[in-house]
Backbone as a ProteinNet text record, in pm:
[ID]
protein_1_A
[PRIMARY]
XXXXXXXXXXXXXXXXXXXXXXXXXXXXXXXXXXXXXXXXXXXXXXXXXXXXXXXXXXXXXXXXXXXXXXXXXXXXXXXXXXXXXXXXXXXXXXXXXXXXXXXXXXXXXXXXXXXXXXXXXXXXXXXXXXXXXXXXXXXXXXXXXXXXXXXXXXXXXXXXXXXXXXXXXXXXXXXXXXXXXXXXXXXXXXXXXXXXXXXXXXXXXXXX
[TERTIARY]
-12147.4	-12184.2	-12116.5	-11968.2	-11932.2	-11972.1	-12006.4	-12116.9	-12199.3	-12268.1	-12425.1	-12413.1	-12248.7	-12269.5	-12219.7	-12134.6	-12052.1	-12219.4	-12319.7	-12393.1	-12500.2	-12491	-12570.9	-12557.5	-12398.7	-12377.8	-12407.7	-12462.6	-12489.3	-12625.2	-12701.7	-12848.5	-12891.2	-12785.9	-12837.1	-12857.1	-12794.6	-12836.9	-12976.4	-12983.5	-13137	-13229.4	-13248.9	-13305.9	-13298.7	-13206.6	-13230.4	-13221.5	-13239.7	-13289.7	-13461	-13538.4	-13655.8	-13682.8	-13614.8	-13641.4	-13648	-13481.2	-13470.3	-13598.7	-13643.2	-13739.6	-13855.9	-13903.6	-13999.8	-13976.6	-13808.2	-13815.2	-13731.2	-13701.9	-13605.7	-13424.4	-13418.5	-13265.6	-13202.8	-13200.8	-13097	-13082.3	-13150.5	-13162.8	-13083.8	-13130.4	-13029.9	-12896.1	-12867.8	-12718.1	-12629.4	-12705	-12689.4	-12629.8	-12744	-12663.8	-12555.4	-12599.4	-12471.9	-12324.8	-12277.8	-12192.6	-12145.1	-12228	-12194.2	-12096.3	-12066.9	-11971.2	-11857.2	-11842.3	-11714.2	-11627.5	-11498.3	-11365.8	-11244.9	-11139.2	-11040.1	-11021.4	-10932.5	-10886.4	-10985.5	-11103.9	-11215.4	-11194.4	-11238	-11259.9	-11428.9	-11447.8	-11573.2	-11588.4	-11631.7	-11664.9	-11719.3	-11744.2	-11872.9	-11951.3	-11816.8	-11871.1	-11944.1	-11947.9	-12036.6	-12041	-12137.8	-12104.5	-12053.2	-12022.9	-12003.2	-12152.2	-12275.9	-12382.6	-12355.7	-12273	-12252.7	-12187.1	-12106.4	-12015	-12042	-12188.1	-12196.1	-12286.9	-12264.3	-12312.8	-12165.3	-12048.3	-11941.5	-11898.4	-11856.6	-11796.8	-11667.9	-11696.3	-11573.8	-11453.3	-11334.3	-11217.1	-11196.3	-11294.8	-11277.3	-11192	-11124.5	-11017.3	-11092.8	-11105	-11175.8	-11167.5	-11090	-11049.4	-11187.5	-11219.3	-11353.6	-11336.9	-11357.6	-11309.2	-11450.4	-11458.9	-11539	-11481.2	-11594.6	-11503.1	-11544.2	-11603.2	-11672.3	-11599.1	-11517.4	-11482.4	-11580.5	-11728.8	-11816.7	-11855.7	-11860.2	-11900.5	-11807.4	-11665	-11595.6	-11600	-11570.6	-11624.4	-11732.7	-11804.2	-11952.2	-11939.5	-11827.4	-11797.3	-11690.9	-11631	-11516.1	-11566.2	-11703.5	-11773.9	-11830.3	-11824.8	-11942.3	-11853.9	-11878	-11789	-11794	-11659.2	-11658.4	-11638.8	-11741	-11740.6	-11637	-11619.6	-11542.1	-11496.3	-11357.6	-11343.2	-11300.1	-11356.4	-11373	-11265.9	-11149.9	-11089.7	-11118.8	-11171.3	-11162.3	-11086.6	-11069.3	-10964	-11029.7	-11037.8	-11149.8	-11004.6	-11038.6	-10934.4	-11078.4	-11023.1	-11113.8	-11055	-11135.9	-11046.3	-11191.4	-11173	-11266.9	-11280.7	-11359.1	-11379.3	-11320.3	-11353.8	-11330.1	-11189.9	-11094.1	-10958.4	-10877.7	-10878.3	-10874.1	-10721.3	-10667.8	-10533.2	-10442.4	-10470.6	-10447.7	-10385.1	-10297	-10236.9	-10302.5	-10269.6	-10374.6	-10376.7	-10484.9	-10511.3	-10487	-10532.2	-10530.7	-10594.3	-10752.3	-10830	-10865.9	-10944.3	-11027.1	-11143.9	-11207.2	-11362.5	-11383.9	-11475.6	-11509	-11614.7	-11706.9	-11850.2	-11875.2	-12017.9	-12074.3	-12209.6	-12254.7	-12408.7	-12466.7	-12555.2	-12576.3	-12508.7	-12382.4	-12317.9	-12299.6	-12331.5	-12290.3	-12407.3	-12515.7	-12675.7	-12556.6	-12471	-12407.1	-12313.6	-12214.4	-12140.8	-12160.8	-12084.3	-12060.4	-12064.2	-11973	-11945.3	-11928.1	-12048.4	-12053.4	-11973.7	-11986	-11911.3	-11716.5	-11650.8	-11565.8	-11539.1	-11650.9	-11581.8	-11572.9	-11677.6	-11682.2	-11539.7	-11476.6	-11412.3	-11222.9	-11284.2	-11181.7	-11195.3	-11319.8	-11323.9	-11238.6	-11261.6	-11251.1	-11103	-11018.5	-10864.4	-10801.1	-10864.6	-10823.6	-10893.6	-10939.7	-10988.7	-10898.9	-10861.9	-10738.1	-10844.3	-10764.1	-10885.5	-10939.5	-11023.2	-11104.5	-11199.5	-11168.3	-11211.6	-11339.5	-11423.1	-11575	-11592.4	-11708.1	-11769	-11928.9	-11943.2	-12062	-12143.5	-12304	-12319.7	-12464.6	-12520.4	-12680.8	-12678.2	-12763.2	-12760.6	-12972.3	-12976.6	-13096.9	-13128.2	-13206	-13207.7	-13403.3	-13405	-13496.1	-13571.6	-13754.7	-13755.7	-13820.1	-13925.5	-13995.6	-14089.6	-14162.1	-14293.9	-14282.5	-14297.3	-14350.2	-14318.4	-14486.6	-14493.2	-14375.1	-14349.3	-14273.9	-14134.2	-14063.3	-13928.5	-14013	-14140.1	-14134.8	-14117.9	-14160.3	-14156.1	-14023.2	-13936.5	-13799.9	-13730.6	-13744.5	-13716	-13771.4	-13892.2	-13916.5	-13863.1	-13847.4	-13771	-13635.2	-13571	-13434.3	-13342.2	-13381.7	-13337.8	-13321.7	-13424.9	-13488.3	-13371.7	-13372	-13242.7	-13127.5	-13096.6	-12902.5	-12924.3	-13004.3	-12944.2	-12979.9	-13043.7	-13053.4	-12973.7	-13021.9	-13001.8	-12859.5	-12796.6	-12644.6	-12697.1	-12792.7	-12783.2	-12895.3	-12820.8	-12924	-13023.4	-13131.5	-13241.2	-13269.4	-13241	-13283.3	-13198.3	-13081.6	-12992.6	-13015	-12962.9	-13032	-12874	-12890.8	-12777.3	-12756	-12829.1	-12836.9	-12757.8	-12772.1	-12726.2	-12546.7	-12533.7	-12392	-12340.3	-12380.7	-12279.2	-12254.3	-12311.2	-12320.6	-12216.3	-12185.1	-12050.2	-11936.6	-11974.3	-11846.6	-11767	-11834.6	-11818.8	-11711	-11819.5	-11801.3	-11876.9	-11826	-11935.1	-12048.1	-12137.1	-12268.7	-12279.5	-12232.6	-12303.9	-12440.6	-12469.2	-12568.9	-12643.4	-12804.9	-12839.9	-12994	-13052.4	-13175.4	-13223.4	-13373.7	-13397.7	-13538.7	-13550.4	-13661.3	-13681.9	-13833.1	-13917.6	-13903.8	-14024.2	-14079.3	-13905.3	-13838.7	-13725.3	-13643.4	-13670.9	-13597.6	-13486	-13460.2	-13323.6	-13273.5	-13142.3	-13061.1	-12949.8	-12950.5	-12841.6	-12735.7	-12640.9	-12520.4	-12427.1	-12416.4	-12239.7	-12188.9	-12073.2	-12014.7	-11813	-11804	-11682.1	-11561.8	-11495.4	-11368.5	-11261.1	-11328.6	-11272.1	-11180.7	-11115.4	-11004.2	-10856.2	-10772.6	-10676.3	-10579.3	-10463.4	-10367.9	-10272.7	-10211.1	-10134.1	-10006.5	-9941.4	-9803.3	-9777	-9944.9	-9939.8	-9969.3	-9950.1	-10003.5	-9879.4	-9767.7	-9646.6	-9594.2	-9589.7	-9531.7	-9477.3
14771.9	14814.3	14946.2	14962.4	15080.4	15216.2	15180.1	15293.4	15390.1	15222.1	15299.2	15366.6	15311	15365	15557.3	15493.6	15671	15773.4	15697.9	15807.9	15829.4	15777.3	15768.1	15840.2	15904.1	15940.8	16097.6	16160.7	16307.5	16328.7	16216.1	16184.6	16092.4	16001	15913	15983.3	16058.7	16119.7	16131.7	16245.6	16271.2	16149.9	16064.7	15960.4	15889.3	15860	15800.4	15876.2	15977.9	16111.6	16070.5	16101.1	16054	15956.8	15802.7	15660.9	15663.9	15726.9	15689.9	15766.7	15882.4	15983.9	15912.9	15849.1	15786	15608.7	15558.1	15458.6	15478.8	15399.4	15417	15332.6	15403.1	15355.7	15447.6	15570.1	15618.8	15602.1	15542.1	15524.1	15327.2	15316.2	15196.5	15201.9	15271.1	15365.2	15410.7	15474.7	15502.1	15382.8	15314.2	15224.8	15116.9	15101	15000.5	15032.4	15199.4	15262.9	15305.4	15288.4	15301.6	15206.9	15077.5	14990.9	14988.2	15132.2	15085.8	15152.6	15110.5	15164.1	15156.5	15252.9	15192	15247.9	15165.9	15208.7	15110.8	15205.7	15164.7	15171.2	15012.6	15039.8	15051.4	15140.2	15133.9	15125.7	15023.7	14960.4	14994.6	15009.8	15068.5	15169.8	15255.9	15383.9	15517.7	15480.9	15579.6	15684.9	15772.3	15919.6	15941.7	15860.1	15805.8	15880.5	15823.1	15896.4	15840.6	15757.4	15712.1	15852.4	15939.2	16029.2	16075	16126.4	16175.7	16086.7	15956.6	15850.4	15798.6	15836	15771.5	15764.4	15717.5	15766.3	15879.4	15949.2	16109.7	15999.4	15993.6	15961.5	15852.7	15847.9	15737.6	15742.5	15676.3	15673.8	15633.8	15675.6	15586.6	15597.6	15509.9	15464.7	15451.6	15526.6	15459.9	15428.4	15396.5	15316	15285.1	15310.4	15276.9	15269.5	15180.5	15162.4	15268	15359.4	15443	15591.5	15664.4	15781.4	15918.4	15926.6	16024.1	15996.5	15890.5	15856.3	15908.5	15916.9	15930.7	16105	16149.7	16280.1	16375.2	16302.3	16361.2	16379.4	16247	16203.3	16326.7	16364.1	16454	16626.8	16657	16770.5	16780.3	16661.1	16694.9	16680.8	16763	16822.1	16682.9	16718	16602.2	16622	16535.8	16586.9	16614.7	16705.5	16683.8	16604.7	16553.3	16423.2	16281.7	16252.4	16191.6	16246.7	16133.4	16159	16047.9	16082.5	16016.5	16047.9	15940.6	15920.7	15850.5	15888.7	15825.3	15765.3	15634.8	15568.6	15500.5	15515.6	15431.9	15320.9	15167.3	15072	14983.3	14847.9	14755.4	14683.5	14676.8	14601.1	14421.5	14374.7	14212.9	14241.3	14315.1	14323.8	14434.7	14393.2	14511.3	14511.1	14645.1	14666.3	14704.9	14630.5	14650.9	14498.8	14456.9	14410.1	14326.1	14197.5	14109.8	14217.8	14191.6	14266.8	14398.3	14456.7	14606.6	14663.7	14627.5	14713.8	14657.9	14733.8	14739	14699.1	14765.5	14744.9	14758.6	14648.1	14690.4	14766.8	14830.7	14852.2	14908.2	14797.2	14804.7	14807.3	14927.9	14974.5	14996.4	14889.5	14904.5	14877.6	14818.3	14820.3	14690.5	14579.8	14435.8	14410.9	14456.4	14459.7	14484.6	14591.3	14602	14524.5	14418.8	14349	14248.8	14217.5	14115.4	13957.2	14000.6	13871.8	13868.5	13885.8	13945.1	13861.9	13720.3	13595	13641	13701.2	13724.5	13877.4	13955.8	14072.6	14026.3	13962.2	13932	13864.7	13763.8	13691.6	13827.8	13943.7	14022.7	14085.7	14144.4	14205.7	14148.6	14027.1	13899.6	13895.9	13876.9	13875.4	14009.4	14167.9	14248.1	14317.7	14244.7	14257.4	14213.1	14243.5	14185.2	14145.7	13959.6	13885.7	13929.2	13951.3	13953.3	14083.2	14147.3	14280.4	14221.8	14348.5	14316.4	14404.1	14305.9	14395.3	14426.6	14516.3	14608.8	14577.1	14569.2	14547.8	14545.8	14626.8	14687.5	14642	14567.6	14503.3	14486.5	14462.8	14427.1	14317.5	14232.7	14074.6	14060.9	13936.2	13868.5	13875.9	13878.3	13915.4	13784.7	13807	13694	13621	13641.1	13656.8	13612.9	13470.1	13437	13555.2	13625.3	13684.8	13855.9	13883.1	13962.6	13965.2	13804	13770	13767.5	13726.5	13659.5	13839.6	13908.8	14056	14058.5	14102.9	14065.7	14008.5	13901.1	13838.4	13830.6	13906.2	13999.6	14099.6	14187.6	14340.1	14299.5	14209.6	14193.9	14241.9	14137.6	14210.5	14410.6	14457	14575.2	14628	14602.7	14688.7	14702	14554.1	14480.3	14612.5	14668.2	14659.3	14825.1	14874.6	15015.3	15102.5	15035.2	15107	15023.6	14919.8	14807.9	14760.1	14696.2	14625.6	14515.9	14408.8	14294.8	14284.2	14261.6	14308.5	14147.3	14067.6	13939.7	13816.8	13872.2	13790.7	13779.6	13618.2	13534.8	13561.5	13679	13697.4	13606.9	13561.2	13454.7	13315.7	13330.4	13201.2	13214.7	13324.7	13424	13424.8	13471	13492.5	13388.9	13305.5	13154.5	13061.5	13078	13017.1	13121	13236.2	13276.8	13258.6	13185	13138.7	13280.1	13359.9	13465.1	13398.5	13479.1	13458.6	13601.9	13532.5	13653.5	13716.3	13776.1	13835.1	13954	13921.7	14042.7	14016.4	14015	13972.3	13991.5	14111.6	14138.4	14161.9	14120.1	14161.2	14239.2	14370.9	14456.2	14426.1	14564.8	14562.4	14504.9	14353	14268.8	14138.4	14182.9	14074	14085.7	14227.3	14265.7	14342.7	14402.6	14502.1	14401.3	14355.1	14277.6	14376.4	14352.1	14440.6	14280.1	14320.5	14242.9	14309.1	14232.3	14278.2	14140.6	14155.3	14018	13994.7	13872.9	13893.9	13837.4	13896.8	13825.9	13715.6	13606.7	13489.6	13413.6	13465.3	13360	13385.7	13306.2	13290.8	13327	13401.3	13496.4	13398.9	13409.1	13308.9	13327	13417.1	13481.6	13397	13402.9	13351.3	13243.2	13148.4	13042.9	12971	13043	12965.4	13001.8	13121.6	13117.8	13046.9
-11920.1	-11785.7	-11748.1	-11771.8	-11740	-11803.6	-11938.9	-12004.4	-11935.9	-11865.8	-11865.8	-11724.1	-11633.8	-11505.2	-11528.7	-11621.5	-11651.3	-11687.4	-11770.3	-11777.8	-11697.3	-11612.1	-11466.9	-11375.9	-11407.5	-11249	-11220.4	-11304.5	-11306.4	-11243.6	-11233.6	-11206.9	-11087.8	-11070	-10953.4	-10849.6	-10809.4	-10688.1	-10645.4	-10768.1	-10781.8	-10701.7	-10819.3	-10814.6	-10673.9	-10626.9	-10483.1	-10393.8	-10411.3	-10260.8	-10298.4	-10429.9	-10417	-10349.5	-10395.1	-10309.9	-10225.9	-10128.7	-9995	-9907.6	-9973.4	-9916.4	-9801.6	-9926.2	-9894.7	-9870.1	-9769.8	-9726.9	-9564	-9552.5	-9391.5	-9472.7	-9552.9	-9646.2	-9620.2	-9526.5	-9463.5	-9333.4	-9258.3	-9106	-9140.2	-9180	-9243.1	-9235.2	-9336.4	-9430.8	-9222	-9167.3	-9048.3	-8944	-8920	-8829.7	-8873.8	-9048.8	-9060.1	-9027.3	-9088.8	-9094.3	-8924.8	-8877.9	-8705.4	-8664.9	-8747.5	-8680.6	-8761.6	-8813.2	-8956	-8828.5	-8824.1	-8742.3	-8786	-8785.6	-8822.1	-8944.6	-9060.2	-9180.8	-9267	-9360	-9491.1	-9577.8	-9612.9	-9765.1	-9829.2	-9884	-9934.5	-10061.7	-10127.4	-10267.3	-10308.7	-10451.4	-10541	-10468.4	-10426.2	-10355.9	-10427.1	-10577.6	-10624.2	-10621.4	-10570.4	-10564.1	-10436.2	-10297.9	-10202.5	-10089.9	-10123.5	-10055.1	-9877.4	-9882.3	-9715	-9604.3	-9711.2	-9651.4	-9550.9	-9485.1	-9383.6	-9275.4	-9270.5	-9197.7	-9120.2	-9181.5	-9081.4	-8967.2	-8884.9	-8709.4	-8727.3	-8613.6	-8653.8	-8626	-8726.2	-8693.9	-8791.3	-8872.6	-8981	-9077.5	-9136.9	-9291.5	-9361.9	-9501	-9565.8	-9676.1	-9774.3	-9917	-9995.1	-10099.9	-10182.4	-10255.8	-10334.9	-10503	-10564.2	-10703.2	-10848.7	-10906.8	-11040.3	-11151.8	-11243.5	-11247.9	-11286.5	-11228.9	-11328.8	-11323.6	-11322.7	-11394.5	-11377.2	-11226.1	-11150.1	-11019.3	-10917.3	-10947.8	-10869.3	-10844.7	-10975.2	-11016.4	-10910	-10951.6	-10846.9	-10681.4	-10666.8	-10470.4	-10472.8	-10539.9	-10503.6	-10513.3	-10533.5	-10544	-10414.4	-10321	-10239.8	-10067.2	-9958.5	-9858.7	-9742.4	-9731.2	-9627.3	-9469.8	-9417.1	-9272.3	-9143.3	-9076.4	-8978.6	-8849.6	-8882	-8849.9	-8951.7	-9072.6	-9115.7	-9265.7	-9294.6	-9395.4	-9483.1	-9621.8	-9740	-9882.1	-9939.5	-10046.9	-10143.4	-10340.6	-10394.3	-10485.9	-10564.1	-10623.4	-10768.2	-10854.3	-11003.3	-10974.9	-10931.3	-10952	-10946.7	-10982.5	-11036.3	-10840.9	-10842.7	-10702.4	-10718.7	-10835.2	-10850.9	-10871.1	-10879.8	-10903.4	-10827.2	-10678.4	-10610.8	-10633.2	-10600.3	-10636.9	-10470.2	-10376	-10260.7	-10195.8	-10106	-10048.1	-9947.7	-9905.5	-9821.8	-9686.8	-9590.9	-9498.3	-9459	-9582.1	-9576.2	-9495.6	-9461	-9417.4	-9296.1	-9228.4	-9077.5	-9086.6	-9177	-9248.5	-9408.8	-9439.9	-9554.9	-9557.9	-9642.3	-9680.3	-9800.6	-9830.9	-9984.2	-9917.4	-10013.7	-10018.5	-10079.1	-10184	-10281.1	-10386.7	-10417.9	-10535.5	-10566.4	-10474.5	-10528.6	-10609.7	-10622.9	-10769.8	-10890.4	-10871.5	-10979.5	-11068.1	-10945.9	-11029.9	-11109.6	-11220.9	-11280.4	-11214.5	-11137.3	-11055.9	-10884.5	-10842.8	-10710.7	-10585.2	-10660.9	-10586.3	-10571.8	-10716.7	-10692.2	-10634.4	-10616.2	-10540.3	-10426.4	-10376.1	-10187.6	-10137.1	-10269.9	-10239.7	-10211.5	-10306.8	-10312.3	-10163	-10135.2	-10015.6	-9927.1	-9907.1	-9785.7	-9783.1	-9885.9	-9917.2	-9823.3	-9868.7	-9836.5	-9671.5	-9656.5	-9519.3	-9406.7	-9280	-9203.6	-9094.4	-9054.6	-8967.9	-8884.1	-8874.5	-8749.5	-8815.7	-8906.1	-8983.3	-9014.3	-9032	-9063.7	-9186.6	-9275.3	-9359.1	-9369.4	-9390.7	-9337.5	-9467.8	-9517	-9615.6	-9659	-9730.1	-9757.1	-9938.7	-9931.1	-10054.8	-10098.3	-10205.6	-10277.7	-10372.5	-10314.2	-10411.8	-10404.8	-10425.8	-10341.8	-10272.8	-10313.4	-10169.2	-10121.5	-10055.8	-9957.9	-9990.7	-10137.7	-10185.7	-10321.3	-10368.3	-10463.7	-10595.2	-10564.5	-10678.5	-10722	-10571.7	-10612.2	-10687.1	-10648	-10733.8	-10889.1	-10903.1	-11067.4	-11130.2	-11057.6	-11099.3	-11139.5	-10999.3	-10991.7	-11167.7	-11173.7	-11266.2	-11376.2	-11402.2	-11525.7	-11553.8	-11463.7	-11476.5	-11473.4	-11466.8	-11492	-11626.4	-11728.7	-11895	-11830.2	-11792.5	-11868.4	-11708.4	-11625.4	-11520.7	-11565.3	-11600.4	-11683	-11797.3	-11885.9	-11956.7	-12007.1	-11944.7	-11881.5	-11752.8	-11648	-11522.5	-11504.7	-11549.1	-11515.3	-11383.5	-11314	-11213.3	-11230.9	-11124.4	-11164.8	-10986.3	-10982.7	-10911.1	-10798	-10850.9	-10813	-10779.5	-10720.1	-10673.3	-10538.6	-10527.1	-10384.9	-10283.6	-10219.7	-10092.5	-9998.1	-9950.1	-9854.8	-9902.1	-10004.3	-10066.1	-10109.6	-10158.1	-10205.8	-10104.8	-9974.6	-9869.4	-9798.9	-9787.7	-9680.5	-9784.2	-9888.1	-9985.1	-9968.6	-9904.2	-9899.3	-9750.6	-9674.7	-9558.9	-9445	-9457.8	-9349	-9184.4	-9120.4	-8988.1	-8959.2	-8962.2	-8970.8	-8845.8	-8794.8	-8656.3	-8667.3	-8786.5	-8754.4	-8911.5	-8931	-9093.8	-9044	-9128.5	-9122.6	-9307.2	-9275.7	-9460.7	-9421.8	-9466.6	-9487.9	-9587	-9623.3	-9777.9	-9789.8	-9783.5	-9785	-9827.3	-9735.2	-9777.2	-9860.4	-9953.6	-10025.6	-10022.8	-9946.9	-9866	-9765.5	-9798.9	-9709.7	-9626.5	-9463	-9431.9	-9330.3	-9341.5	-9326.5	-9212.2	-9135.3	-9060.8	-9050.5	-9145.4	-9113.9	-9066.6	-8985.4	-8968	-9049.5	-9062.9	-9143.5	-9025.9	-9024.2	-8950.8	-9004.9	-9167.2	-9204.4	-9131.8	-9141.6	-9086.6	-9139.5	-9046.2	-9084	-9142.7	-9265.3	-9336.1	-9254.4	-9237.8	-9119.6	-8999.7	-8922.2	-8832.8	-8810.1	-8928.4	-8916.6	-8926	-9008.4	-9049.3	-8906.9	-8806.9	-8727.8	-8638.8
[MASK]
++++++++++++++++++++++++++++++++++++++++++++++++++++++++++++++++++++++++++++++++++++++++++++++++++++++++++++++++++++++++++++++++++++++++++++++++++++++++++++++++++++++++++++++++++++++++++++++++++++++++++++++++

């Protein structure tokens, strides 16, 4: 997987300026990023295409596991107001301290993991209670015939493009027992967008 992301990253861009062109995946990208505050972490931040969707006054930590990715985010200008910091680090093994952050956000990058159950579970650790994570994802959609697609084109995404196309979100996040305040699914059910809250309990304050 990390291969195929290292030789990806000179080109993705490209490629999803065509997509988004012709969808509403930046007016999306837009309002999710409207509720990030505080000190971010942004996951499988990629070339970080969110950069100029943030609120002026934002912090914001990005991290990949993918060094040509990180590469590409550090070429491109960052807005005024808004400070970011790029780190190579595996999202399922975050290298950060319980309740680090303010917000999380992943856009697009949980198609990518291995084990998407244990990044959320990483997010969730490094998130501080009450912290939200922001979250634009692709599974599933609504329609019969479009998952069997889905799940034909699978082999041929994994093992080309590194992402898997047909994972059931709804089902992933409701085991990771967040509180949803906010869960819409476009294209035909297939674009999931997320705001969710980090409601676990402060271990500190619990012994207090």
């Amino acid at each position: 997987m990390h291969q195929i992301h290292e030789s990806l990253a000179s080109r993705i861009d490209e490629a999803f300026d065509k997509y988004e062109k012709t969808s509403r995946i930046p007016e999306y990208r837009r309002i999710l990023l409207s509720y990030a505050e505080g000190l971010v972490l942004e996951t499988g931040v990629g070339t970080s295409r969110n950069l100029l969707y943030y609120p002026y006054g934002t912090r914001v930590v990005g991290i990949d596991w993918s060094p040509a990715m990180i590469e590409v985010a550090l070429t491109k200008s960052k807005p005024m107001g808004v400070t970011v910091t790029y780190r190579v680090m595996d999202v399922e093994k975050l290298n950060f301290k319980d309740n680090s952050f303010d917000t999380i956000v992943d856009t697009f990058g949980l198609e990518y993991y291995l084990t998407p159950e244990k990044a959320l579970a990483e997010m969730r650790r490094v998130c501080k209670p009450g912290g939200k994570l922001l979250l634009l994802t692709s599974g599933v959609g609504q329609y019969d015939y479009l998952n069997f697609y889905l799940d034909f084109k699978t082999p041929y995404t994994v093992c080309k493009l590194g992402y898997f196309p047909n994972r059931r979100w709804d089902e992933i996040i409701k085991a990771q027992q967040f509180t949803i305040e906010r869960s819409e699914r476009k294209m035909n059910g297939t674009l999931y967008f997320y705001i969710l809250r980090n409601d676990k309990q402060d271990v500190a304050q619990s012994k207090a």
